[in-house]
Short mmCIF file of C-alpha atoms in Angstrom, two decimals:
data_model
loop_
_atom_site.label_atom_id
_atom_site.label_comp_id
_atom_site.label_asym_id
_atom_site.label_seq_id
_atom_site.Cartn_x
_atom_site.Cartn_y
_atom_site.Cartn_z
CA UNK A 29 118.27 129.43 116.43
CA UNK A 30 120.44 132.52 116.02
CA UNK A 31 118.99 135.25 113.81
CA UNK A 32 120.98 138.12 112.32
CA UNK A 33 119.64 141.02 110.25
CA UNK A 34 122.11 142.55 107.79
CA UNK A 35 120.88 146.11 107.43
CA UNK A 36 121.87 149.63 106.40
CA UNK A 37 119.78 152.45 104.98
CA UNK A 38 122.25 152.92 102.15
CA UNK A 39 122.60 150.67 99.16
CA UNK A 40 125.82 149.30 97.74
CA UNK A 41 127.64 148.81 101.04
CA UNK A 42 127.97 145.02 100.91
CA UNK A 43 124.80 143.72 102.60
CA UNK A 44 124.19 140.89 100.14
CA UNK A 45 127.87 139.92 99.99
CA UNK A 46 127.98 139.84 103.79
CA UNK A 47 124.83 137.68 103.95
CA UNK A 48 126.02 135.18 101.36
CA UNK A 49 129.60 134.90 102.64
CA UNK A 50 128.70 134.47 106.30
CA UNK A 51 125.94 132.04 105.33
CA UNK A 52 128.33 129.95 103.26
CA UNK A 53 130.94 129.86 106.02
CA UNK A 54 128.31 128.79 108.58
CA UNK A 55 127.02 126.03 106.29
CA UNK A 56 130.56 124.76 105.77
CA UNK A 57 130.92 124.58 109.55
CA UNK A 58 128.08 122.08 109.49
CA UNK A 59 125.23 124.39 110.49
CA UNK A 60 121.84 124.43 108.82
CA UNK A 61 121.44 127.97 107.53
CA UNK A 62 118.51 129.93 106.12
CA UNK A 63 119.08 133.11 104.13
CA UNK A 64 116.04 135.39 103.86
CA UNK A 65 115.78 137.97 101.08
CA UNK A 66 113.61 140.81 102.40
CA UNK A 67 114.56 143.29 99.66
CA UNK A 68 112.06 143.70 96.77
CA UNK A 69 115.05 144.20 94.47
CA UNK A 70 115.86 140.53 95.21
CA UNK A 71 119.64 140.83 94.92
CA UNK A 72 120.15 137.84 97.21
CA UNK A 73 117.71 135.75 95.17
CA UNK A 74 119.36 136.66 91.88
CA UNK A 75 122.77 135.91 93.43
CA UNK A 76 121.76 132.26 93.50
CA UNK A 77 120.21 132.36 90.05
CA UNK A 78 116.65 132.44 91.35
CA UNK A 79 114.15 134.50 89.35
CA UNK A 80 111.55 134.82 92.06
CA UNK A 81 109.03 136.29 89.62
CA UNK A 82 108.75 132.79 88.14
CA UNK A 83 108.30 131.01 91.50
CA UNK A 84 105.04 129.75 92.93
CA UNK A 85 106.07 130.72 96.48
CA UNK A 86 108.26 133.42 98.02
CA UNK A 87 108.60 135.62 101.10
CA UNK A 88 105.54 137.51 99.86
CA UNK A 89 103.40 134.51 100.84
CA UNK A 90 104.64 134.82 104.42
CA UNK A 91 103.00 138.24 104.63
CA UNK A 92 99.84 137.55 102.66
CA UNK A 93 98.73 134.10 103.83
CA UNK A 94 95.49 134.45 105.85
CA UNK A 95 95.86 133.56 109.54
CA UNK A 96 99.65 133.33 109.23
CA UNK A 97 101.89 130.95 107.33
CA UNK A 98 102.55 127.43 108.62
CA UNK A 99 105.84 125.59 108.94
CA UNK A 100 105.02 123.63 105.78
CA UNK A 101 104.24 126.89 104.02
CA UNK A 102 107.64 128.34 104.92
CA UNK A 103 109.52 125.16 104.00
CA UNK A 104 107.69 124.89 100.67
CA UNK A 105 108.85 128.43 99.80
CA UNK A 106 112.56 127.68 100.24
CA UNK A 107 115.09 127.34 97.42
CA UNK A 108 118.20 125.14 97.63
CA UNK A 109 121.73 126.40 96.97
CA UNK A 110 125.00 124.72 96.02
CA UNK A 111 125.55 123.84 99.68
CA UNK A 112 123.34 121.09 101.07
CA UNK A 113 122.72 122.83 104.39
CA UNK A 114 122.22 126.35 102.97
CA UNK A 115 118.71 127.41 101.93
CA UNK A 116 117.14 130.64 100.78
CA UNK A 117 113.70 132.23 101.16
CA UNK A 118 113.47 134.36 98.00
CA UNK A 119 112.05 137.85 97.54
CA UNK A 120 109.73 139.16 94.86
CA UNK A 121 108.93 142.63 93.54
CA UNK A 122 105.46 142.29 95.05
CA UNK A 123 107.05 142.90 98.46
CA UNK A 124 107.29 146.56 97.46
CA UNK A 125 103.50 146.82 97.79
CA UNK A 126 103.37 145.76 101.44
CA UNK A 127 103.85 149.22 102.95
CA UNK A 128 100.90 150.56 101.01
CA UNK A 129 98.60 147.55 101.37
CA UNK A 130 99.42 146.36 104.89
CA UNK A 131 101.63 148.94 106.57
CA UNK A 132 98.94 150.18 108.93
CA UNK A 133 97.56 146.79 109.98
CA UNK A 134 98.06 145.78 113.59
CA UNK A 135 100.75 143.17 114.15
CA UNK A 136 102.42 143.63 110.76
CA UNK A 137 105.79 144.21 112.42
CA UNK A 138 105.92 140.66 113.80
CA UNK A 139 104.88 138.60 110.78
CA UNK A 140 108.41 137.46 109.91
CA UNK A 141 109.26 136.67 113.53
CA UNK A 142 106.21 134.40 113.81
CA UNK A 143 107.05 132.68 110.52
CA UNK A 144 110.64 132.00 111.59
CA UNK A 145 109.41 130.63 114.90
CA UNK A 146 107.67 127.85 112.96
CA UNK A 147 111.02 126.61 111.55
CA UNK A 148 113.04 127.10 114.72
CA UNK A 149 113.86 123.40 114.88
CA UNK A 150 114.99 123.26 111.25
CA UNK A 151 117.83 125.80 111.26
CA UNK A 152 120.75 126.84 113.43
CA UNK A 153 121.19 130.29 111.86
CA UNK A 154 118.98 132.70 109.92
CA UNK A 155 120.55 135.65 108.07
CA UNK A 156 118.24 138.29 106.61
CA UNK A 157 119.33 140.62 103.80
CA UNK A 158 117.39 143.85 104.39
CA UNK A 159 116.21 146.56 101.98
CA UNK A 160 117.91 149.98 102.26
CA UNK A 161 114.69 151.74 103.30
CA UNK A 162 112.77 151.84 106.55
CA UNK A 163 109.40 150.18 106.11
CA UNK A 164 107.43 147.04 106.95
CA UNK A 165 110.17 144.71 105.69
CA UNK A 166 113.07 146.23 107.63
CA UNK A 167 110.93 146.59 110.76
CA UNK A 168 110.02 142.89 110.50
CA UNK A 169 113.63 141.83 110.08
CA UNK A 170 114.81 143.92 113.01
CA UNK A 171 111.97 142.69 115.23
CA UNK A 172 112.88 139.08 114.45
CA UNK A 173 116.65 139.29 114.95
CA UNK A 174 118.91 138.97 117.97
CA UNK A 175 121.71 141.02 116.42
CA UNK A 176 121.98 143.60 113.64
CA UNK A 177 125.02 143.51 111.37
CA UNK A 178 125.60 146.88 109.71
CA UNK A 179 127.99 146.80 106.73
CA UNK A 180 129.41 150.27 106.06
CA UNK A 181 131.55 151.15 103.07
CA UNK A 182 134.66 152.97 104.27
CA UNK A 183 133.97 156.27 102.54
CA UNK A 184 132.45 159.56 103.67
CA UNK A 185 128.97 159.37 102.12
CA UNK A 186 128.43 155.87 103.52
CA UNK A 187 129.08 157.21 107.00
CA UNK A 188 126.17 159.61 106.53
CA UNK A 189 123.97 156.65 105.65
CA UNK A 190 125.06 154.97 108.87
CA UNK A 191 123.73 157.94 110.84
CA UNK A 192 120.25 157.20 109.48
CA UNK A 193 120.53 153.53 110.40
CA UNK A 194 121.56 154.34 113.95
CA UNK A 195 118.64 156.76 114.23
CA UNK A 196 116.30 153.98 113.09
CA UNK A 197 117.62 151.65 115.78
CA UNK A 198 117.04 154.38 118.38
CA UNK A 199 113.43 154.82 117.23
CA UNK A 200 112.76 151.07 117.31
CA UNK A 201 114.43 150.76 120.70
CA UNK A 202 111.88 153.21 122.10
CA UNK A 203 108.88 151.75 120.28
CA UNK A 204 109.68 148.09 120.97
CA UNK A 205 111.15 148.56 124.42
CA UNK A 206 114.30 146.54 123.69
CA UNK A 207 117.95 147.30 123.09
CA UNK A 208 119.36 146.19 119.76
CA UNK A 209 122.71 144.44 119.82
CA UNK A 210 124.59 145.52 116.71
CA UNK A 211 128.00 145.32 115.10
CA UNK A 212 129.23 147.76 112.46
CA UNK A 213 131.30 146.07 109.74
CA UNK A 214 133.71 148.26 107.71
CA UNK A 215 133.54 147.03 104.10
CA UNK A 216 135.20 147.70 100.74
CA UNK A 217 138.33 148.89 102.51
CA UNK A 218 141.15 149.93 100.19
CA UNK A 219 144.37 150.42 102.11
CA UNK A 220 145.84 152.41 99.22
CA UNK A 221 143.27 155.19 99.69
CA UNK A 222 143.70 157.68 102.53
CA UNK A 223 139.97 158.38 102.62
CA UNK A 224 139.29 154.75 103.53
CA UNK A 225 141.63 154.93 106.52
CA UNK A 226 140.08 158.24 107.56
CA UNK A 227 136.58 156.76 107.35
CA UNK A 228 137.63 153.76 109.44
CA UNK A 229 139.13 155.99 112.11
CA UNK A 230 135.93 158.06 112.17
CA UNK A 231 133.88 154.91 112.68
CA UNK A 232 136.07 153.78 115.57
CA UNK A 233 135.97 157.23 117.15
CA UNK A 234 132.20 157.64 116.94
CA UNK A 235 131.03 154.08 117.62
CA UNK A 236 133.86 152.51 119.60
CA UNK A 237 133.50 148.82 120.43
CA UNK A 238 130.36 148.56 118.31
CA UNK A 239 132.69 148.61 115.29
CA UNK A 240 134.38 145.35 114.35
CA UNK A 241 138.10 145.93 114.72
CA UNK A 242 138.85 144.30 111.37
CA UNK A 243 137.90 145.34 107.85
CA UNK A 244 136.48 143.64 104.77
CA UNK A 245 138.88 144.55 101.94
CA UNK A 246 138.04 145.35 98.36
CA UNK A 247 138.20 141.96 96.64
CA UNK A 248 137.29 141.36 92.99
CA UNK A 249 136.83 137.67 93.79
CA UNK A 250 133.47 138.55 95.36
CA UNK A 251 132.27 139.66 91.94
CA UNK A 252 133.56 136.45 90.37
CA UNK A 253 131.74 134.38 92.99
CA UNK A 254 128.44 136.15 92.35
CA UNK A 255 128.81 135.58 88.62
CA UNK A 256 129.31 131.89 89.39
CA UNK A 257 126.22 131.99 91.68
CA UNK A 258 128.28 130.45 94.45
CA UNK A 259 129.11 131.60 98.00
CA UNK A 260 132.61 133.13 98.05
CA UNK A 261 133.66 130.65 100.74
CA UNK A 262 133.04 127.90 98.17
CA UNK A 263 134.19 129.65 95.01
CA UNK A 264 137.32 131.35 96.35
CA UNK A 265 137.94 130.02 99.88
CA UNK A 266 141.50 131.33 100.07
CA UNK A 267 140.72 134.89 98.96
CA UNK A 268 141.50 137.75 101.31
CA UNK A 269 137.86 138.75 101.45
CA UNK A 270 136.73 135.32 102.63
CA UNK A 271 139.57 135.26 105.15
CA UNK A 272 138.31 138.57 106.57
CA UNK A 273 134.73 137.33 106.80
CA UNK A 274 135.92 134.16 108.54
CA UNK A 275 137.61 136.35 111.14
CA UNK A 276 134.42 138.39 111.55
CA UNK A 277 132.34 135.24 111.94
CA UNK A 278 134.61 133.93 114.65
CA UNK A 279 134.04 137.08 116.71
CA UNK A 280 130.29 137.08 116.10
CA UNK A 281 130.01 133.49 117.26
CA UNK A 282 131.99 134.36 120.37
CA UNK A 283 129.59 137.23 121.07
CA UNK A 284 126.60 134.85 120.78
CA UNK A 285 128.21 132.49 123.30
CA UNK A 286 128.52 135.36 125.77
CA UNK A 287 124.81 136.28 125.57
#
């Protein structure tokens, strides 16, 4: 099972769009895919029309079940999507209380990893949409993943947010004693704007091969797909944005084969 965390300590850079689009493409390739919403704002959950505040089970149960959640507990918490092989583990606002109530407990950084281990035989890929703040939820997602995907909007302020994310990976590298494989994904690229090209060049200069050589363009079809509560690869498969994500996915899958 391949696990990717989609993370950046800045909001509005395309984390949820990246999660949904890559997940949809993988499902259409025939893979069984689990999307995990680790953000209390629940953007990924709402994308699929799920109001997690009305659900009996959610990701919150993974963290609060005594003695750890079972495979049946994880599977019972999943929500279906419009693709038969694409499932979602929804978030809830109650997740925002975890740092205060459980942040200092021993072993809290590995709860999600242990939960995903119970469904290892059920899924080929797991993609986790992370909150834009460093806390129990992001630490859990990073501890569970094999690769971090970092969407970065191609504009100056977003580059500053990337600095914080890279610093977080450095801290966790020291504390966990492992190197994090990561790929920076330039998003919302507008070729008509000089600042976007400048931002992309800055990314390439500062982070080299850790930056995907392509870009995800500005594409209004992403917004249409979210309104339709459908993965872009289903709603608008021939759009330029989906084409770009398909190219990204091809490279990511090649990287996993080389590991």
